[in-house]
Short mmCIF file of C-alpha atoms in Angstrom, two decimals:
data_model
loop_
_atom_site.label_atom_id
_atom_site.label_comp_id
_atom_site.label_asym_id
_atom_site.label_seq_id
_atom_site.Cartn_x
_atom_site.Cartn_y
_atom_site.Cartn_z
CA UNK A 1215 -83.49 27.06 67.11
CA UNK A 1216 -86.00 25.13 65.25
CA UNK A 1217 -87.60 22.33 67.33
CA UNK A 1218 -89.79 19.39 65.84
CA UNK A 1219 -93.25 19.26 67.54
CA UNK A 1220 -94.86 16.01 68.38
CA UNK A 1221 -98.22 15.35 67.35
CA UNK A 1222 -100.63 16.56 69.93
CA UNK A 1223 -98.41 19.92 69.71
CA UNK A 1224 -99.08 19.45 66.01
CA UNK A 1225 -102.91 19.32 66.47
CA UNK A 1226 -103.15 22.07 69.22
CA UNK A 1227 -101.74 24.60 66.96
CA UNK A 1228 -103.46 23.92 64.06
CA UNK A 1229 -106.81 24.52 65.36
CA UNK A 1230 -105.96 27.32 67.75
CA UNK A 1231 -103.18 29.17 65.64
CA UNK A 1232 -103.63 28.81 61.87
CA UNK A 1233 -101.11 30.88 61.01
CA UNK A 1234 -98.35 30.33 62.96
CA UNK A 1235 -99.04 26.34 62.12
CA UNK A 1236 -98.50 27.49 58.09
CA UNK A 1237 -95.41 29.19 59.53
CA UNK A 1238 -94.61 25.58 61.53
CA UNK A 1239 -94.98 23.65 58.31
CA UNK A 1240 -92.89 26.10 56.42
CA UNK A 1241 -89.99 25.59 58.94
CA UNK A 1242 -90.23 21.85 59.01
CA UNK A 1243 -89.57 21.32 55.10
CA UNK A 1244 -86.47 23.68 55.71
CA UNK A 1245 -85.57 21.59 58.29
CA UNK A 1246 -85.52 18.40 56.03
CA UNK A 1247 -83.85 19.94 53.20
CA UNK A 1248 -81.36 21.46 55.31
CA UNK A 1249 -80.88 17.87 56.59
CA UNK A 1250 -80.75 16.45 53.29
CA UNK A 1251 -78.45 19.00 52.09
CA UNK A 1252 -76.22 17.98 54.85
CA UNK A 1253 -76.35 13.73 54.37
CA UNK A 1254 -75.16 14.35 50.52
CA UNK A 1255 -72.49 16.82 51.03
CA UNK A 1256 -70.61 15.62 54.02
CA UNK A 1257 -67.64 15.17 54.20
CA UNK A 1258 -66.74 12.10 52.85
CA UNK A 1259 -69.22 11.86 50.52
CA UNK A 1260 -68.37 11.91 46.48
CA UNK A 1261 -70.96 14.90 46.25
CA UNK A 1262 -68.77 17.33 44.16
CA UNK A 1263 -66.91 17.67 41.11
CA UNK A 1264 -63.58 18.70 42.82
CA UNK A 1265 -63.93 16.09 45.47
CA UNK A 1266 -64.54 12.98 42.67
CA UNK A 1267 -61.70 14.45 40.83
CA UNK A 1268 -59.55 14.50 43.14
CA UNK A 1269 -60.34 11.04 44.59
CA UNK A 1270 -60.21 10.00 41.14
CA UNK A 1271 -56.43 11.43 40.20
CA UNK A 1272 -55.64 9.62 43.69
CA UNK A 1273 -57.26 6.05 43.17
CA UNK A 1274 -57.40 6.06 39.21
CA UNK A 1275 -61.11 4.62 39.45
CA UNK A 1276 -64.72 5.59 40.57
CA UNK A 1277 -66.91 2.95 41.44
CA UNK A 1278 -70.46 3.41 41.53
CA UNK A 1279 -74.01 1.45 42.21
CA UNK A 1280 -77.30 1.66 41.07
CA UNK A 1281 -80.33 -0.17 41.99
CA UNK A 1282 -82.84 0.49 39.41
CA UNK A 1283 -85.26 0.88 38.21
CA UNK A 1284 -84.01 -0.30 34.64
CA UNK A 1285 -85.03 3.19 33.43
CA UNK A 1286 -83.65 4.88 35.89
CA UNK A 1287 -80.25 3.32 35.72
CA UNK A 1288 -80.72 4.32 31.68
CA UNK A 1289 -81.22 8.02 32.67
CA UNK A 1290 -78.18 7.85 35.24
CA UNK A 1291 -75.28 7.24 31.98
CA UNK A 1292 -75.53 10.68 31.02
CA UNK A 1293 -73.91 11.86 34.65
CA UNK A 1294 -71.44 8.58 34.65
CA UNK A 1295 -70.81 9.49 31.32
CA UNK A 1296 -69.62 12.86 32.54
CA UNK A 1297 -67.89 11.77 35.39
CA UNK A 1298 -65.74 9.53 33.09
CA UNK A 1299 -65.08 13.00 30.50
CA UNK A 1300 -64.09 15.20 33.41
CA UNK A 1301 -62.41 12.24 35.47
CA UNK A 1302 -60.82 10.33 32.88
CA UNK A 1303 -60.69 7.32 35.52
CA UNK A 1304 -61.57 3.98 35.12
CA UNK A 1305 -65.89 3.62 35.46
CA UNK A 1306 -66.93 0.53 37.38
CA UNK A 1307 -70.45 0.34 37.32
CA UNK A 1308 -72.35 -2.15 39.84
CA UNK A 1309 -76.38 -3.08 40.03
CA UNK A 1310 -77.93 -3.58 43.23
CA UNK A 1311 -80.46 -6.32 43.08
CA UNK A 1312 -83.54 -6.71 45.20
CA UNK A 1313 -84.18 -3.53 46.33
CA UNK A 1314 -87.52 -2.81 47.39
CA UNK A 1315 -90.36 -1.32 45.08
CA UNK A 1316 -93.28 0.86 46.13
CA UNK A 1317 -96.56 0.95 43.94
CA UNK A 1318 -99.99 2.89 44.13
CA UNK A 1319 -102.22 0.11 45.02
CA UNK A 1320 -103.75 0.56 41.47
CA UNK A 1321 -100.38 0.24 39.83
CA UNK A 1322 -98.48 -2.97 38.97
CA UNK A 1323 -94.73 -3.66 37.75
CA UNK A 1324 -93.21 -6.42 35.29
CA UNK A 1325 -90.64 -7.09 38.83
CA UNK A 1326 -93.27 -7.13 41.08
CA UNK A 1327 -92.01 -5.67 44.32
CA UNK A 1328 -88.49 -5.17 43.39
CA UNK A 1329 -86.48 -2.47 41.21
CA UNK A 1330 -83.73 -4.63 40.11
CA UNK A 1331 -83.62 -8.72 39.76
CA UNK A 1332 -80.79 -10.91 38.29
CA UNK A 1333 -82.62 -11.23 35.14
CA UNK A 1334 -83.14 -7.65 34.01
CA UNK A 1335 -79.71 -7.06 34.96
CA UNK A 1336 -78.57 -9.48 32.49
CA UNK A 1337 -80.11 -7.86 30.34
CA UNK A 1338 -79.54 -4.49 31.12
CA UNK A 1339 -75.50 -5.32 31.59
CA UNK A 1340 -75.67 -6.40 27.42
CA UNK A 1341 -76.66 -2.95 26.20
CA UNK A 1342 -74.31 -0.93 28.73
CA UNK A 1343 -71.41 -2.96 28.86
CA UNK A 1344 -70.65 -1.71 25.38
CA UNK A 1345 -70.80 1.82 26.39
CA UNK A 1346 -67.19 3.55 25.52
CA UNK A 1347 -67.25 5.75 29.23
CA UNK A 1348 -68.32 2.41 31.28
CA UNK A 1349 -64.94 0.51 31.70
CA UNK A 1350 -66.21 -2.29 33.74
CA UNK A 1351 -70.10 -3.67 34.88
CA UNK A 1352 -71.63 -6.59 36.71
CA UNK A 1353 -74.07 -7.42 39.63
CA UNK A 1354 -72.83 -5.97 43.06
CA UNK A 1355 -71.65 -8.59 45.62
CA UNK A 1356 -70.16 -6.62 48.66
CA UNK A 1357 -67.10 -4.60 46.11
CA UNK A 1358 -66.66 -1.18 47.86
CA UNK A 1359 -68.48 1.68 46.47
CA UNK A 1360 -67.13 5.05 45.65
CA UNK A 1361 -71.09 6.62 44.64
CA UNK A 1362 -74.11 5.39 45.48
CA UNK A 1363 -76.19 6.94 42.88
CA UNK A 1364 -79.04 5.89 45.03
CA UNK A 1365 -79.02 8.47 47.51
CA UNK A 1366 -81.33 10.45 45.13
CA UNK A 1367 -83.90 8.74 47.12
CA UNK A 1368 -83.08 9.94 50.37
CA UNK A 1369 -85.82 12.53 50.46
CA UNK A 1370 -84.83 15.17 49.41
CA UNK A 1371 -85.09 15.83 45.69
CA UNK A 1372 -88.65 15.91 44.42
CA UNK A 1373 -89.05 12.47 42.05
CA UNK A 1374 -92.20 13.60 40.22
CA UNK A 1375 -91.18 16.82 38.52
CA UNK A 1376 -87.91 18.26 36.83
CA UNK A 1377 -86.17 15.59 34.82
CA UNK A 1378 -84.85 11.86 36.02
CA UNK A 1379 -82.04 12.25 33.68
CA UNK A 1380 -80.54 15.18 36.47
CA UNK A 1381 -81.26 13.32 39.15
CA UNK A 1382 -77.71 11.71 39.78
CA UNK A 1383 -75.71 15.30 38.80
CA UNK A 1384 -77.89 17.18 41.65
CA UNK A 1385 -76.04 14.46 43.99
CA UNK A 1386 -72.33 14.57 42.45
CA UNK A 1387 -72.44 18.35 40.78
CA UNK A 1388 -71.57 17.08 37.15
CA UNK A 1389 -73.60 18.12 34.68
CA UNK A 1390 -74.79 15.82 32.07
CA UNK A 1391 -74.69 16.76 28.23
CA UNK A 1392 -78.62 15.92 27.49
CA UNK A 1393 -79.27 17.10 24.04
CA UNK A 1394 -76.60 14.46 22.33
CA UNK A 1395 -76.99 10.32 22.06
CA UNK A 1396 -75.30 8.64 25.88
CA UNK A 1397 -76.20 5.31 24.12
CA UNK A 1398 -74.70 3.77 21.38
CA UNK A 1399 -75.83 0.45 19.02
CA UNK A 1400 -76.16 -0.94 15.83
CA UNK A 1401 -79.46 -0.21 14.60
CA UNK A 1402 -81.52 -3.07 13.32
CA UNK A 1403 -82.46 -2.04 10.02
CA UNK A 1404 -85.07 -4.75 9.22
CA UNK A 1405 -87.52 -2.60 11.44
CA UNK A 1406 -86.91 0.78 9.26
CA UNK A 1407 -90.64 0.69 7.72
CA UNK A 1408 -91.60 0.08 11.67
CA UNK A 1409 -93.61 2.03 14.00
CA UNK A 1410 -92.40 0.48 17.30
CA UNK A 1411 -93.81 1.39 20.30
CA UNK A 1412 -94.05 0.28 24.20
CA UNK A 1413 -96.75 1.27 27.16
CA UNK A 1414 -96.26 0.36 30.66
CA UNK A 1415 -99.19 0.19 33.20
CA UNK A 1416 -98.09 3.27 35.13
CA UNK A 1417 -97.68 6.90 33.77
CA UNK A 1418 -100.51 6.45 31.51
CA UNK A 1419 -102.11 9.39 30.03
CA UNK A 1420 -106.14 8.10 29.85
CA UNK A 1421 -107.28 10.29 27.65
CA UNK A 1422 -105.37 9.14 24.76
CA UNK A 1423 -106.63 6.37 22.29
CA UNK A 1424 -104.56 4.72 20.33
CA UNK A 1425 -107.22 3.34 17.76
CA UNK A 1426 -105.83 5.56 15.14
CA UNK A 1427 -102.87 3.60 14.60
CA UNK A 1428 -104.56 0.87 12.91
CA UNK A 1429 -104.43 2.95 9.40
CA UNK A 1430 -100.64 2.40 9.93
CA UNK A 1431 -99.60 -0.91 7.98
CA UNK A 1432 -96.28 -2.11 10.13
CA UNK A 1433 -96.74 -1.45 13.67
CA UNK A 1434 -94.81 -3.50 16.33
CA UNK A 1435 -94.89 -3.73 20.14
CA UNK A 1436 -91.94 -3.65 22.29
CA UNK A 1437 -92.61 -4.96 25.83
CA UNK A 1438 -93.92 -7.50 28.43
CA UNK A 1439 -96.76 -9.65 27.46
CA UNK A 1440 -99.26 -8.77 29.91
CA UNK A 1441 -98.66 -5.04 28.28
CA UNK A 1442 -99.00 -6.54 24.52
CA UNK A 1443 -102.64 -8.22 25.59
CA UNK A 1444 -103.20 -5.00 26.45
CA UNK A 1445 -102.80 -2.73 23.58
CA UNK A 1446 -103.89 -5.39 21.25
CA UNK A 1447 -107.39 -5.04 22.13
CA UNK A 1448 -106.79 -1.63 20.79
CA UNK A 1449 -104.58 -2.16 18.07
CA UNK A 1450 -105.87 -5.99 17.12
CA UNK A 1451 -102.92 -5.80 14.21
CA UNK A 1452 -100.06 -5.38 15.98
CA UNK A 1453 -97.42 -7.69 16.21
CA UNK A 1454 -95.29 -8.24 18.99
CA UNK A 1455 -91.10 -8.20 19.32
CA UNK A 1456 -89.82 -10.68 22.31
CA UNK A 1457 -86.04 -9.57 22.84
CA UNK A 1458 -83.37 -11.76 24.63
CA UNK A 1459 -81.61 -8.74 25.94
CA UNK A 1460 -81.85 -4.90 26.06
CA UNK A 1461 -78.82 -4.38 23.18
CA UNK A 1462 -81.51 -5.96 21.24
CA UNK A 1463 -84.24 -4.03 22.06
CA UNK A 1464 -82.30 -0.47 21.44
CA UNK A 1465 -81.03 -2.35 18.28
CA UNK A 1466 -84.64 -2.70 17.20
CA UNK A 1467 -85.58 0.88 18.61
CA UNK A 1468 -82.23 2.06 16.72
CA UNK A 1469 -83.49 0.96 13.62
CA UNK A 1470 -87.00 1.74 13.74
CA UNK A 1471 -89.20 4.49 11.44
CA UNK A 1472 -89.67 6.09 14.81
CA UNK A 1473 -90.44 5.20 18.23
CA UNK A 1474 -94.04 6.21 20.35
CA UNK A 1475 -93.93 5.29 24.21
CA UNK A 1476 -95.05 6.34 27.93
CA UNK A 1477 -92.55 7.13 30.82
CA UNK A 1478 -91.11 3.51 30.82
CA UNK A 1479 -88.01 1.51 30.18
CA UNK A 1480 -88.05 1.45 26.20
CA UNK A 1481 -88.50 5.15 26.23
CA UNK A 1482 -85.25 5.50 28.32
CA UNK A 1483 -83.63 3.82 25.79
CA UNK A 1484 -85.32 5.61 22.69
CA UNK A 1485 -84.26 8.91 24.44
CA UNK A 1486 -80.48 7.87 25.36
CA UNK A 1487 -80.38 6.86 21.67
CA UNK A 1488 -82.11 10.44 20.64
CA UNK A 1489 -84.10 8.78 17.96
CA UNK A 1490 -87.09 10.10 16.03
CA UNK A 1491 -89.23 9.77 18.97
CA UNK A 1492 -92.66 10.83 20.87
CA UNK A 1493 -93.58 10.32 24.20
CA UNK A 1494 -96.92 10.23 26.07
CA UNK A 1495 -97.04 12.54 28.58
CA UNK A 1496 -98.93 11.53 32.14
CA UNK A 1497 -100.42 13.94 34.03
CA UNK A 1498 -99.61 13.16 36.98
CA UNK A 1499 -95.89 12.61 37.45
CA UNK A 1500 -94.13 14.57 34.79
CA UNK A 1501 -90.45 14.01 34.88
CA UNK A 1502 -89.58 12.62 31.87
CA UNK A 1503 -88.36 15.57 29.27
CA UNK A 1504 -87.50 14.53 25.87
CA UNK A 1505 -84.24 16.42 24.85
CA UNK A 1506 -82.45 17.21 21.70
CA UNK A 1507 -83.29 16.84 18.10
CA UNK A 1508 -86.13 14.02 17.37
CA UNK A 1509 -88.20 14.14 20.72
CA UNK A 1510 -91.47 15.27 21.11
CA UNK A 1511 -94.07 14.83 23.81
CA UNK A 1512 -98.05 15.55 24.40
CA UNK A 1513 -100.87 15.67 26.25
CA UNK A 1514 -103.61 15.62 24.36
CA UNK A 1515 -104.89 13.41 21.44
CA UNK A 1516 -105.23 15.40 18.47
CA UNK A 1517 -101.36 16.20 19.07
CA UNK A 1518 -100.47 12.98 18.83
CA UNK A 1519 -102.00 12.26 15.87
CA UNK A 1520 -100.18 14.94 14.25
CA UNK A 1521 -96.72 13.85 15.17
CA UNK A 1522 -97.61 10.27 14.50
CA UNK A 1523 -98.78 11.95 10.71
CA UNK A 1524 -96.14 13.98 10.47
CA UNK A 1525 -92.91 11.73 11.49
CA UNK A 1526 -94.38 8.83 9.35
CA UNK A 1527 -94.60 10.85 6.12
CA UNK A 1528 -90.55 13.04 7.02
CA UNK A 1529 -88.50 12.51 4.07
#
């Protein structure tokens, strides 16, 4: 029987029994993911195909929450979108505002310290409530909840590798369809001579320069302004495109020659759209994994001046 050591017992046998303190540590992440196994798949947890569908073909509905981030919620449709397929229940989807947000002290984020407010989900409501496998969607206020697509957070799935789009099927056992569009607009076809692009603060990739895209005649800039300060000291031609909501912003994206962004919000969107797309690849959190036709992804410069090259001069 495994039992937790407290921290003196911690220190003693790491400096008098190396090895059996690697063997310690090795038993202790079992432990948690044996726990964590066990919170998702209890009993009355949602946590399985067989279990949602038959909860489903009992109560003709799932409901489920999300709390953000914006781009996480984006990356979540694929597994609602499959719940809905093998369910064929009624989807009621419900945001979570306010929940807390932890940065790296060197980091900043367009909500501050929070994942969701009321504003972005205005806007984010406008581009999903559309959405033919989301039947119903608005800001939570106490409604019971069926899935709590949240509990990806608990601590057990490792957030920085693999691919945020599984997240919510390792918790519920559906498997999303990746490779094919989960969101669908209008495209805006004023922008189809348009290189539009959007870079958050975080995921950067620093070694990358974006200089080169001044030889491009029509470049636009999808994102806050703080961000568009930003790469117009690189790019001093760019313009930038304000949106009221986020249908108009994939509209835009929808419509555009091709699309060029980091791990952030308007890539989620460019990806669940599966247009011509390239994405800038940080190296230190990598779990972001363009799939399907149109989506590439790099590390280093010279690549992405070849993609750039190449998917502005495709036929």
């Amino acid at each position: 029987m495994f039992k937790k050591r407290n921290l003196i017992s911690r220190l003693w046998l790491k400096h008098t029994d190396r090895v059996r303190y690697k063997e310690y540590k090795w038993e202790l992440k079992n432990q948690k993911q044996l726990a964590f196994a066990h919170f998702i798949t209890q009993a009355e947890k949602l946590t399985s195909p067989a279990k949602i569908k038959s909860y489903a073909e009992k109560n003709g509905v799932i409901r489920l929450s999300h709390s953000g981030n914006a781009g996480d919620i984006i990356y979540a449709l694929p597994t609602i979108e499959a719940i809905k397929q093998y369910t064929n229940a009624r989807i009621e989807l419900y945001l979570r505002l306010g929940q807390p947000l932890i940065l790296s002290g060197y980091n900043s984020h367009p909500l501050g310290n929070v994942m969701l407010n009321e504003k972005m989900a205005t806007m984010l409501i406008a581009l999903l409530k559309p959405q033919p496998y989301i039947d119903h969607i608005e800001i939570h206020d106490k409604q019971i909840i069926d899935i709590d697509l949240d509990y990806f957070r608990a601590g057990g799935i490792p957030l920085d590798k693999g691919n945020i789009a599984r997240w919510c099927s390792y918790l519920t056992g559906v498997n999303p369809v990746l490779w094919k569009p989960w969101l669908t607009v209008e495209p805006d076809t004023t922008y189809a001579d348009t290189i539009v692009m959007a870079r958050s603060e975080r995921y950067r990739n620093y070694t990358i320069n974006y200089k080169f895209l001044i030889q491009y005649p029509d470049i636009a800039f999808i994102g806050v302004e703080s961000e568009f300060k930003d790469i117009r000291k690189t790019i001093p031609g760019i313009r930038w495109i304000q949106v009221s909501d986020f249908m108009q912003m994939a509209r835009i994206i929808a419509g555009a020659k091709f699309f060029i962004g980091n791990q952030s919000f308007p890539y989620s969107v460019a990806e669940g759209l599966k247009v011509p797309r390239i994405l800038e690849t940080a190296f230190e959190v990598i779990n972001v994994v363009p799939e399907g036709d149109n989506g590439y992804d790099f590390f280093f410069q010279e690549h992405l001046e070849s993609l750039v090259y190449n998917l502005n001069n495709k036929s």
